[in-house]
XYZ file of N, CA and C in Angstrom:
555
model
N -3.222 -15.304 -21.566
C -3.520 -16.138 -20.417
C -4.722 -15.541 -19.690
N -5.526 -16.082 -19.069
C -6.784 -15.877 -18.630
C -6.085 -15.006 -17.465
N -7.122 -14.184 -17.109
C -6.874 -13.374 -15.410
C -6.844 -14.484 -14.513
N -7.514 -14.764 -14.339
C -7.614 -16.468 -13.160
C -6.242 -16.658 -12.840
N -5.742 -17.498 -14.064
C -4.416 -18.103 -14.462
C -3.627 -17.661 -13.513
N -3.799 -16.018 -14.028
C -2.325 -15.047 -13.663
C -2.514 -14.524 -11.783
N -4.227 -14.739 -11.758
C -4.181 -14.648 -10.335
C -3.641 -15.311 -9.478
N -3.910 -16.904 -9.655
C -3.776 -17.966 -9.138
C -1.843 -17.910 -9.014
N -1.063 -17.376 -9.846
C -0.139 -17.734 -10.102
C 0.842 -16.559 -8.468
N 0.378 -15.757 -8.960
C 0.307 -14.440 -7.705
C -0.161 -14.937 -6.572
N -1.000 -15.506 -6.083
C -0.982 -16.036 -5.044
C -0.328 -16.923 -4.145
N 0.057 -17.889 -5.533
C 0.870 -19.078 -5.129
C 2.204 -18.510 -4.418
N 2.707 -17.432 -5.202
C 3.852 -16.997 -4.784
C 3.521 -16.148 -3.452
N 2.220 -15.854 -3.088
C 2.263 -14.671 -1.599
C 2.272 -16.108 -0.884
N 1.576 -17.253 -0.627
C 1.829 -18.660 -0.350
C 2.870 -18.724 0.328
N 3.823 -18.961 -0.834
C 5.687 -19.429 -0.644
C 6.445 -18.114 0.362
N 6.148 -16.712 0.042
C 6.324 -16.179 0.715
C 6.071 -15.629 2.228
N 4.696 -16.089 2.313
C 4.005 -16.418 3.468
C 4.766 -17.105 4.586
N 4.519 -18.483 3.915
C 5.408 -19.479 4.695
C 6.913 -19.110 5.298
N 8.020 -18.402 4.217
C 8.453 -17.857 4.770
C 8.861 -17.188 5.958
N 8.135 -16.369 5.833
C 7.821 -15.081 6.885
C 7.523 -15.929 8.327
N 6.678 -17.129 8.238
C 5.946 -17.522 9.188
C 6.848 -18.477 9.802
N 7.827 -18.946 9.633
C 8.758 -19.939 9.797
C 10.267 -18.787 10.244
N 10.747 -18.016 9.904
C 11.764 -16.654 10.429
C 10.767 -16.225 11.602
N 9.716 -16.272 11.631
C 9.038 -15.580 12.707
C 8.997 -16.555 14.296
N 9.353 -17.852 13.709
C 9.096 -19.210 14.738
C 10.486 -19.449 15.161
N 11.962 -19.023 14.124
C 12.846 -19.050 14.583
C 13.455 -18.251 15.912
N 14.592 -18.647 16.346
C 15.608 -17.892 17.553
C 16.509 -17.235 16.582
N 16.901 -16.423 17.017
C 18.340 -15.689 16.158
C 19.549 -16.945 15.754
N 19.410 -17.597 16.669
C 20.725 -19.103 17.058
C 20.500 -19.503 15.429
N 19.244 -20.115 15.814
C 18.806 -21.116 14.973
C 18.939 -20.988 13.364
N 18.532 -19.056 12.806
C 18.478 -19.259 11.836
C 20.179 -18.693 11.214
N 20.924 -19.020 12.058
C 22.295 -19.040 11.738
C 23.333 -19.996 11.667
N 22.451 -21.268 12.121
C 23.132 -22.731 12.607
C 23.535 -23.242 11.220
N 24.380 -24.122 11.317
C 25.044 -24.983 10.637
C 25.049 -26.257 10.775
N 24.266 -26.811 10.088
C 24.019 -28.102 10.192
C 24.787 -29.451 9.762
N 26.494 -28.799 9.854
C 27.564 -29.840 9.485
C 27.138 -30.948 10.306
N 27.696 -32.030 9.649
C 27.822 -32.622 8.053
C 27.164 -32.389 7.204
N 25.801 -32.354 7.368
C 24.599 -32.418 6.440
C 24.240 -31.263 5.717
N 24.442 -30.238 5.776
C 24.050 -28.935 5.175
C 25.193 -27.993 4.975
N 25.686 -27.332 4.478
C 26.995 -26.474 4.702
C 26.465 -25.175 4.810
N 24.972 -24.355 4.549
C 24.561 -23.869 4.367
C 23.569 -22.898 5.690
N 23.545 -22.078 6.201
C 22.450 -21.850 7.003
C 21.093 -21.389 6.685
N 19.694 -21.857 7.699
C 18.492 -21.190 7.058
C 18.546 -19.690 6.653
N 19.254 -18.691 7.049
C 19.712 -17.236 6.645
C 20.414 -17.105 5.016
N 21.164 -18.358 4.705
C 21.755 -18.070 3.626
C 20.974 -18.661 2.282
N 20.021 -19.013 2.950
C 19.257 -19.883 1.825
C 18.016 -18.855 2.036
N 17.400 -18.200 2.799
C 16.030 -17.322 2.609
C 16.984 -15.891 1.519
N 18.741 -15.781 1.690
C 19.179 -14.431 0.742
C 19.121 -15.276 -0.298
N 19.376 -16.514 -0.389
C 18.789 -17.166 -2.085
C 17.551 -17.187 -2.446
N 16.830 -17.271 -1.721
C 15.147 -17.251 -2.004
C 14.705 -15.782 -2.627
N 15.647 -14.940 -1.483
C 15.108 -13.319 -1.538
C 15.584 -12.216 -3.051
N 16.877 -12.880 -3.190
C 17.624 -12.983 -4.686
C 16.798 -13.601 -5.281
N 15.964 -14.590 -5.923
C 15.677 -15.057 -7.381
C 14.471 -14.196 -7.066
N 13.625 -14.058 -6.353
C 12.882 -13.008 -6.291
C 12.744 -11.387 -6.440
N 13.795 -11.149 -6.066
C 14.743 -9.257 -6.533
C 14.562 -9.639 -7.596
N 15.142 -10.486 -8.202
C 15.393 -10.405 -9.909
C 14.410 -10.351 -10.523
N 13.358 -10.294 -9.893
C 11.736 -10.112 -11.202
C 11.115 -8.932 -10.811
N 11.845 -8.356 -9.238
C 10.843 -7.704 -8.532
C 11.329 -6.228 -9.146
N 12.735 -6.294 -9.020
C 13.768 -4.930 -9.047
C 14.705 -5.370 -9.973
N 14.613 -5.757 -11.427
C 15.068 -6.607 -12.265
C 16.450 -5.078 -12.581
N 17.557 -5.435 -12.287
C 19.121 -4.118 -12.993
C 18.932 -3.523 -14.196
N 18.445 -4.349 -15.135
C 18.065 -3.752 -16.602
C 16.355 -4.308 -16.829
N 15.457 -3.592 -17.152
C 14.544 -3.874 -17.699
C 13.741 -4.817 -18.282
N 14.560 -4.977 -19.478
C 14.670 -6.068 -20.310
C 15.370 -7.864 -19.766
N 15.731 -8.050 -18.873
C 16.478 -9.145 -18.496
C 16.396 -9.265 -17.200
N 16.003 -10.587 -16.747
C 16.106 -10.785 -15.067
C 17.039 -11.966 -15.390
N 18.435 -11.157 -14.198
C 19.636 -12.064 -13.756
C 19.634 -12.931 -12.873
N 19.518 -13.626 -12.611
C 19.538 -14.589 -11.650
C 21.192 -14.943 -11.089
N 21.626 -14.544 -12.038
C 23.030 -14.441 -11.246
C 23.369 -13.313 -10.338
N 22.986 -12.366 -10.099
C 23.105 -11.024 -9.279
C 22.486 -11.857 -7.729
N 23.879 -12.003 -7.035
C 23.132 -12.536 -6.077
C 24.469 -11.873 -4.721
N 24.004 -11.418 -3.418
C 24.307 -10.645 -2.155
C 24.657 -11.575 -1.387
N 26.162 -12.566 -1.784
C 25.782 -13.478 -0.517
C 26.896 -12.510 0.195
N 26.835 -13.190 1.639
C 27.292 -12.201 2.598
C 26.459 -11.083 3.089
N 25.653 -10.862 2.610
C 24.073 -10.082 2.621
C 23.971 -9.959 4.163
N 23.434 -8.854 4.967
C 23.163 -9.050 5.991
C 21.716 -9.812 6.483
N 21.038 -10.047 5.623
C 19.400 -10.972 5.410
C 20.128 -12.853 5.800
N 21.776 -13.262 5.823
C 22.412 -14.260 6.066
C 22.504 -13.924 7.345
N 22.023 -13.440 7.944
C 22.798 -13.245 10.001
C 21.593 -12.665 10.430
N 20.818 -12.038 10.117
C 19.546 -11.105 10.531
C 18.467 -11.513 9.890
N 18.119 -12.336 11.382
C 16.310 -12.092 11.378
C 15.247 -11.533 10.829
N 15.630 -10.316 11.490
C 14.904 -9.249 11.040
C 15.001 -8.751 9.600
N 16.377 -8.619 9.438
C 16.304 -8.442 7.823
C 15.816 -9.391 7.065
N 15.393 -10.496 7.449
C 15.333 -11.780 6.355
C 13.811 -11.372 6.515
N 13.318 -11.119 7.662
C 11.654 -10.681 7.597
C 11.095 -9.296 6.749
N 11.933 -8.510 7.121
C 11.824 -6.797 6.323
C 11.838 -7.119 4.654
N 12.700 -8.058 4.273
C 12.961 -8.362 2.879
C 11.804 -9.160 2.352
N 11.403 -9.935 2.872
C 10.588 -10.943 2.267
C 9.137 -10.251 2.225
N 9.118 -9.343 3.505
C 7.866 -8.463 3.551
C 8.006 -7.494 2.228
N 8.568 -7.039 1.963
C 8.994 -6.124 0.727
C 8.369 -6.848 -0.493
N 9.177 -8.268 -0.571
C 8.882 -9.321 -1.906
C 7.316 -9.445 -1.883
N 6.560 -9.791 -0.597
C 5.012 -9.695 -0.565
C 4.599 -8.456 -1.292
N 4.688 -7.127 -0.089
C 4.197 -6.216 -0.834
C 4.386 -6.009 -1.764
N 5.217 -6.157 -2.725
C 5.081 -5.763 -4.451
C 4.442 -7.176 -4.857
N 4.102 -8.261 -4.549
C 3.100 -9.173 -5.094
C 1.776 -8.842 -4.402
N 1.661 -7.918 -3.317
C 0.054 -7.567 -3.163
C -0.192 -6.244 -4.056
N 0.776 -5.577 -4.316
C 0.686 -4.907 -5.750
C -0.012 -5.367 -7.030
N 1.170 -6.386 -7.203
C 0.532 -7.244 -8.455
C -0.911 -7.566 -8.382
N -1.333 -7.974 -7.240
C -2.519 -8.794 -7.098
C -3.290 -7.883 -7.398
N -3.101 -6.861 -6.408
C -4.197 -5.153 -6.233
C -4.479 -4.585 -7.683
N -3.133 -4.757 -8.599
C -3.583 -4.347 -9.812
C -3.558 -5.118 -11.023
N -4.358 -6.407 -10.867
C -3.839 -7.698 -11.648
C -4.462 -7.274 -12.837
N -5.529 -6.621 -13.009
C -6.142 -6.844 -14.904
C -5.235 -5.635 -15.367
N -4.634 -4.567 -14.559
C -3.750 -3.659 -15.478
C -2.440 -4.066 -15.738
N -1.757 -4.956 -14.782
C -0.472 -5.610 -14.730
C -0.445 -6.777 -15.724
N -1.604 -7.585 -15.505
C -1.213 -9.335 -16.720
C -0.925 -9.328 -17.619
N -1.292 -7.976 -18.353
C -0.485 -8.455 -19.955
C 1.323 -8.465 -19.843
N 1.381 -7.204 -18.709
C 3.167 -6.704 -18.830
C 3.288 -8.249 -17.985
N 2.860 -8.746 -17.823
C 3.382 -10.106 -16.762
C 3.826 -11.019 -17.922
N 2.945 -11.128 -18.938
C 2.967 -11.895 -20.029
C 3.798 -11.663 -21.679
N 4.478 -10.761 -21.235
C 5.571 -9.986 -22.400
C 6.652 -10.652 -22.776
N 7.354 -10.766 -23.245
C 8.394 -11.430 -23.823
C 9.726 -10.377 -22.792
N 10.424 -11.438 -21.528
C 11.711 -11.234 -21.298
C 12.641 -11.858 -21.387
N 14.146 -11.409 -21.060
C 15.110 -12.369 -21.047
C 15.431 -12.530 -19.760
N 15.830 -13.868 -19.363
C 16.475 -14.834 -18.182
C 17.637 -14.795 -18.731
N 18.819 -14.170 -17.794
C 20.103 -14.858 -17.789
C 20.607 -15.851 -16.307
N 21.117 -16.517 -16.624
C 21.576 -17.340 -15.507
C 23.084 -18.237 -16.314
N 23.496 -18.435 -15.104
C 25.025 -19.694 -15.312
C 23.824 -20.898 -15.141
N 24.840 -22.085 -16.144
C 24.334 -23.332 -16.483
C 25.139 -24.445 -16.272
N 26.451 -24.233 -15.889
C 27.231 -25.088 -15.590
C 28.095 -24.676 -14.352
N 29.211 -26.341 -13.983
C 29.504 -25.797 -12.875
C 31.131 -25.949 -12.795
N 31.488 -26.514 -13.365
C 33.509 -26.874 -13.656
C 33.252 -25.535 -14.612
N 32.788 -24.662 -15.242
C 33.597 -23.532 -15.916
C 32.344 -22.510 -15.586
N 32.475 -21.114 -16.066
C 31.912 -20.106 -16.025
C 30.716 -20.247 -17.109
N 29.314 -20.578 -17.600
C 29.181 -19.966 -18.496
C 27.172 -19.785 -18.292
N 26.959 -18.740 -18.510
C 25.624 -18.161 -18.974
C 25.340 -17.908 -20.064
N 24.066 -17.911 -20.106
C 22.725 -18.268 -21.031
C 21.859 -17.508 -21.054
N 21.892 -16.645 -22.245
C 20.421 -15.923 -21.959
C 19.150 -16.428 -22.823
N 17.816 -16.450 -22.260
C 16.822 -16.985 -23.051
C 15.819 -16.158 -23.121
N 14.956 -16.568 -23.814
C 13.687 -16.166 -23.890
C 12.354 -16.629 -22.465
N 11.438 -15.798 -22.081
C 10.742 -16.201 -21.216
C 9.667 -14.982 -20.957
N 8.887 -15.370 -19.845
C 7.973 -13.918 -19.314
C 8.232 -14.009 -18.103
N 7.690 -12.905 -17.262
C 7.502 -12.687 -15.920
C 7.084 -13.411 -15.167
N 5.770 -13.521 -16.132
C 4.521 -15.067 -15.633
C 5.195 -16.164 -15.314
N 6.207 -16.300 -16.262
C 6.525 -18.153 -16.318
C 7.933 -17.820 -14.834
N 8.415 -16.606 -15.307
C 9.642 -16.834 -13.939
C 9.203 -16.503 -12.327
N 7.728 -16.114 -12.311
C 7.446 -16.287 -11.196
C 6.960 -17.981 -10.486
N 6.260 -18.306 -11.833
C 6.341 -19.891 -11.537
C 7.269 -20.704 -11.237
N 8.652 -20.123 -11.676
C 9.791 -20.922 -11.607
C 10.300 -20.364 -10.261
N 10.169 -19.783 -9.432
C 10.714 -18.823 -8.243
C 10.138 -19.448 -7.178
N 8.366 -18.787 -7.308
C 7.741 -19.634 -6.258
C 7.953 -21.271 -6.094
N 8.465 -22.205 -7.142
C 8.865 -23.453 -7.360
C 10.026 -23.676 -6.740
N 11.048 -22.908 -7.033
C 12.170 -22.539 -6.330
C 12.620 -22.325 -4.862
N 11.753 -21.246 -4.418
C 11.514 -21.154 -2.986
C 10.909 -22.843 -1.927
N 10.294 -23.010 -2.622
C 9.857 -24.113 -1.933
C 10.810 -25.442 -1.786
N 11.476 -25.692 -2.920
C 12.247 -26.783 -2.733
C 13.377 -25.966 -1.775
N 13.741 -24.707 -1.963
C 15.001 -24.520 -0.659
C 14.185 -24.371 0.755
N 13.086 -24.355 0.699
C 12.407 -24.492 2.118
C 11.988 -26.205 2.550
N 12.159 -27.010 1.360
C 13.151 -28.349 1.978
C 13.885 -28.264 2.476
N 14.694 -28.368 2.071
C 16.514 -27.817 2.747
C 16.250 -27.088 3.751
N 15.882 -25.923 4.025
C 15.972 -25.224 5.334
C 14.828 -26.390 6.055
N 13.778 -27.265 5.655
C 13.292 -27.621 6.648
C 14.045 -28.586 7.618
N 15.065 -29.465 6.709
C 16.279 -30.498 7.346
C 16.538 -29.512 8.363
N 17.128 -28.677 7.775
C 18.144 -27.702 9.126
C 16.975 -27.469 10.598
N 16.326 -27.015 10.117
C 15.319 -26.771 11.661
C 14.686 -27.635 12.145
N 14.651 -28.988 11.234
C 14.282 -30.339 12.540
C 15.291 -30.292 13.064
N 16.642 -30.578 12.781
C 18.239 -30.968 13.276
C 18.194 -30.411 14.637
N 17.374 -29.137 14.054
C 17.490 -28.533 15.711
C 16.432 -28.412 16.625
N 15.514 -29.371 16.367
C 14.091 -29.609 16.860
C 13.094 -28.952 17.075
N 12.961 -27.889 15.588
C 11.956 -26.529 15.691
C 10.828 -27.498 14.988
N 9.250 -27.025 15.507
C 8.436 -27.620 14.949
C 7.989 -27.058 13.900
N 7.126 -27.287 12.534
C 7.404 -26.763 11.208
C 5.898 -27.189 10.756
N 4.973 -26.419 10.363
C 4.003 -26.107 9.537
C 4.356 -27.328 8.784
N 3.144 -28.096 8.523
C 2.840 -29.453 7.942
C 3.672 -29.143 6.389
N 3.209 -28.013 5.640
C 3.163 -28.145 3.974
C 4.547 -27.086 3.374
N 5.577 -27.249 4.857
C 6.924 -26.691 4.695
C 7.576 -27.190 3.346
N 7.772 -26.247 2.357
C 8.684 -27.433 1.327
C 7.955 -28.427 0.608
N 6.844 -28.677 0.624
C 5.745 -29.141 -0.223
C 5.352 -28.482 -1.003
N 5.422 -29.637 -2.436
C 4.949 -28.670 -3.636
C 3.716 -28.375 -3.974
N 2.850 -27.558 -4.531
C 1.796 -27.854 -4.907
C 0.778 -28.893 -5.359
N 2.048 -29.643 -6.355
C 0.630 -30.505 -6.980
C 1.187 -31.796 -5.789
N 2.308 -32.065 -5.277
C 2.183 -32.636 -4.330
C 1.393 -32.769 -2.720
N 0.936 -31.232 -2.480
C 0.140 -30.827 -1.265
C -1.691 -31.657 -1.932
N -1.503 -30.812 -3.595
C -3.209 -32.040 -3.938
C -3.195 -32.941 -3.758
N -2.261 -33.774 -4.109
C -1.947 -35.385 -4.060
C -2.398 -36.068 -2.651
N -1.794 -35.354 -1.302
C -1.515 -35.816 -0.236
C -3.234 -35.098 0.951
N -3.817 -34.550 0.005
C -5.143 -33.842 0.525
C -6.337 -34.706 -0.148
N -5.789 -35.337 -1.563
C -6.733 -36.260 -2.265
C -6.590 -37.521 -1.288
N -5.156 -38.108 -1.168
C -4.933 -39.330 -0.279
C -5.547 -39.600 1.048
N -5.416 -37.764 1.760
C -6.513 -38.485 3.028
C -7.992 -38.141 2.926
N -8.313 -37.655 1.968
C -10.104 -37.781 1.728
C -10.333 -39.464 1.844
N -9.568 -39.951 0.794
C -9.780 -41.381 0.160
C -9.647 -42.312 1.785
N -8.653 -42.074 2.883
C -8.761 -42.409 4.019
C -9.610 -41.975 5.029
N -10.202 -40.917 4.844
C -11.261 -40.585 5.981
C -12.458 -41.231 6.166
């Protein structure tokens, strides 16, 4: 894969993480603990320790060879704390300004052959391990993060926090909607 590629791909993810950070930083303590019954069962705290989990798993992978995606801290104190949800995600940056800082010595190990395990179903127990790289599961993460920063964005209108235009917007959807108002200006 070209350096570009693998840059571009690293960025996207300091992006998603960005946003992050910048949205816990706009919250109240209240807020990012609320419960948005009926509609959500979930709080913005328990969904940034899901964000912060599929991210551990590439960052600080248990075995080497395999990033789990099932290894996940709920009950985590990053679910009730602010601050921890900021300290953590700052962590997930700095080892992607790592990556970035040392991208032509890092891209090939980005591009290696690992295994993904994860559960695939949901009436019984069962996981899957596959084939994949680093490269491709950071694409799938930063992809990841963003659609649960949908979801957390429901929760913080509910409670009438104002929210960075491209909250939960995907990429090729943010081109789409930047091509649409050229074509209107």
């Amino acid at each position: 894969m070209k350096l570009d590629a693998v840059r571009s791909i690293v960025i996207g993810n300091i992006e998603a993480v960005d946003q992050g950070i910048r949205l816990i930083d706009a919250l109240s303590d209240d807020q990012y603990v609320f419960v948005a019954s009926p509609y959500v069962k979930s709080t913005i705290g328990q969904h940034f320790r899901h964000v912060v989990d599929m991210f551990m798993a590439i960052s600080a992978p248990i075995d080497a060879s395999t990033i789990d995606y099932d290894v996940r801290r709920r009950g985590a104190d990053i679910e009730v704390s602010r601050t921890t949800g900021l300290s953590e995600l700052r962590q997930v940056r700095a080892w992607m300004n790592q990556l970035l800082a040392d991208i032509e010595a890092r891209a090939p190990s980005l591009e290696l052959p690992v295994n993904i395990k994860t559960e695939v179903t949901i009436e019984e127990t069962h996981s899957v391990t596959l084939h994949s790289s680093t490269m491709r599961e950071l694409i799938f993460t930063s992809s990841h993060a963003v659609h649960h920063y949908a979801l957390i964005s429901v929760i913080a209108k509910l409670q009438g926090v104002e929210l960075e235009e491209n909250l939960g917007v995907a990429p090729a959807t943010a081109t789409f909607l930047r091509n649409e108002a050229k074509q209107f200006a």
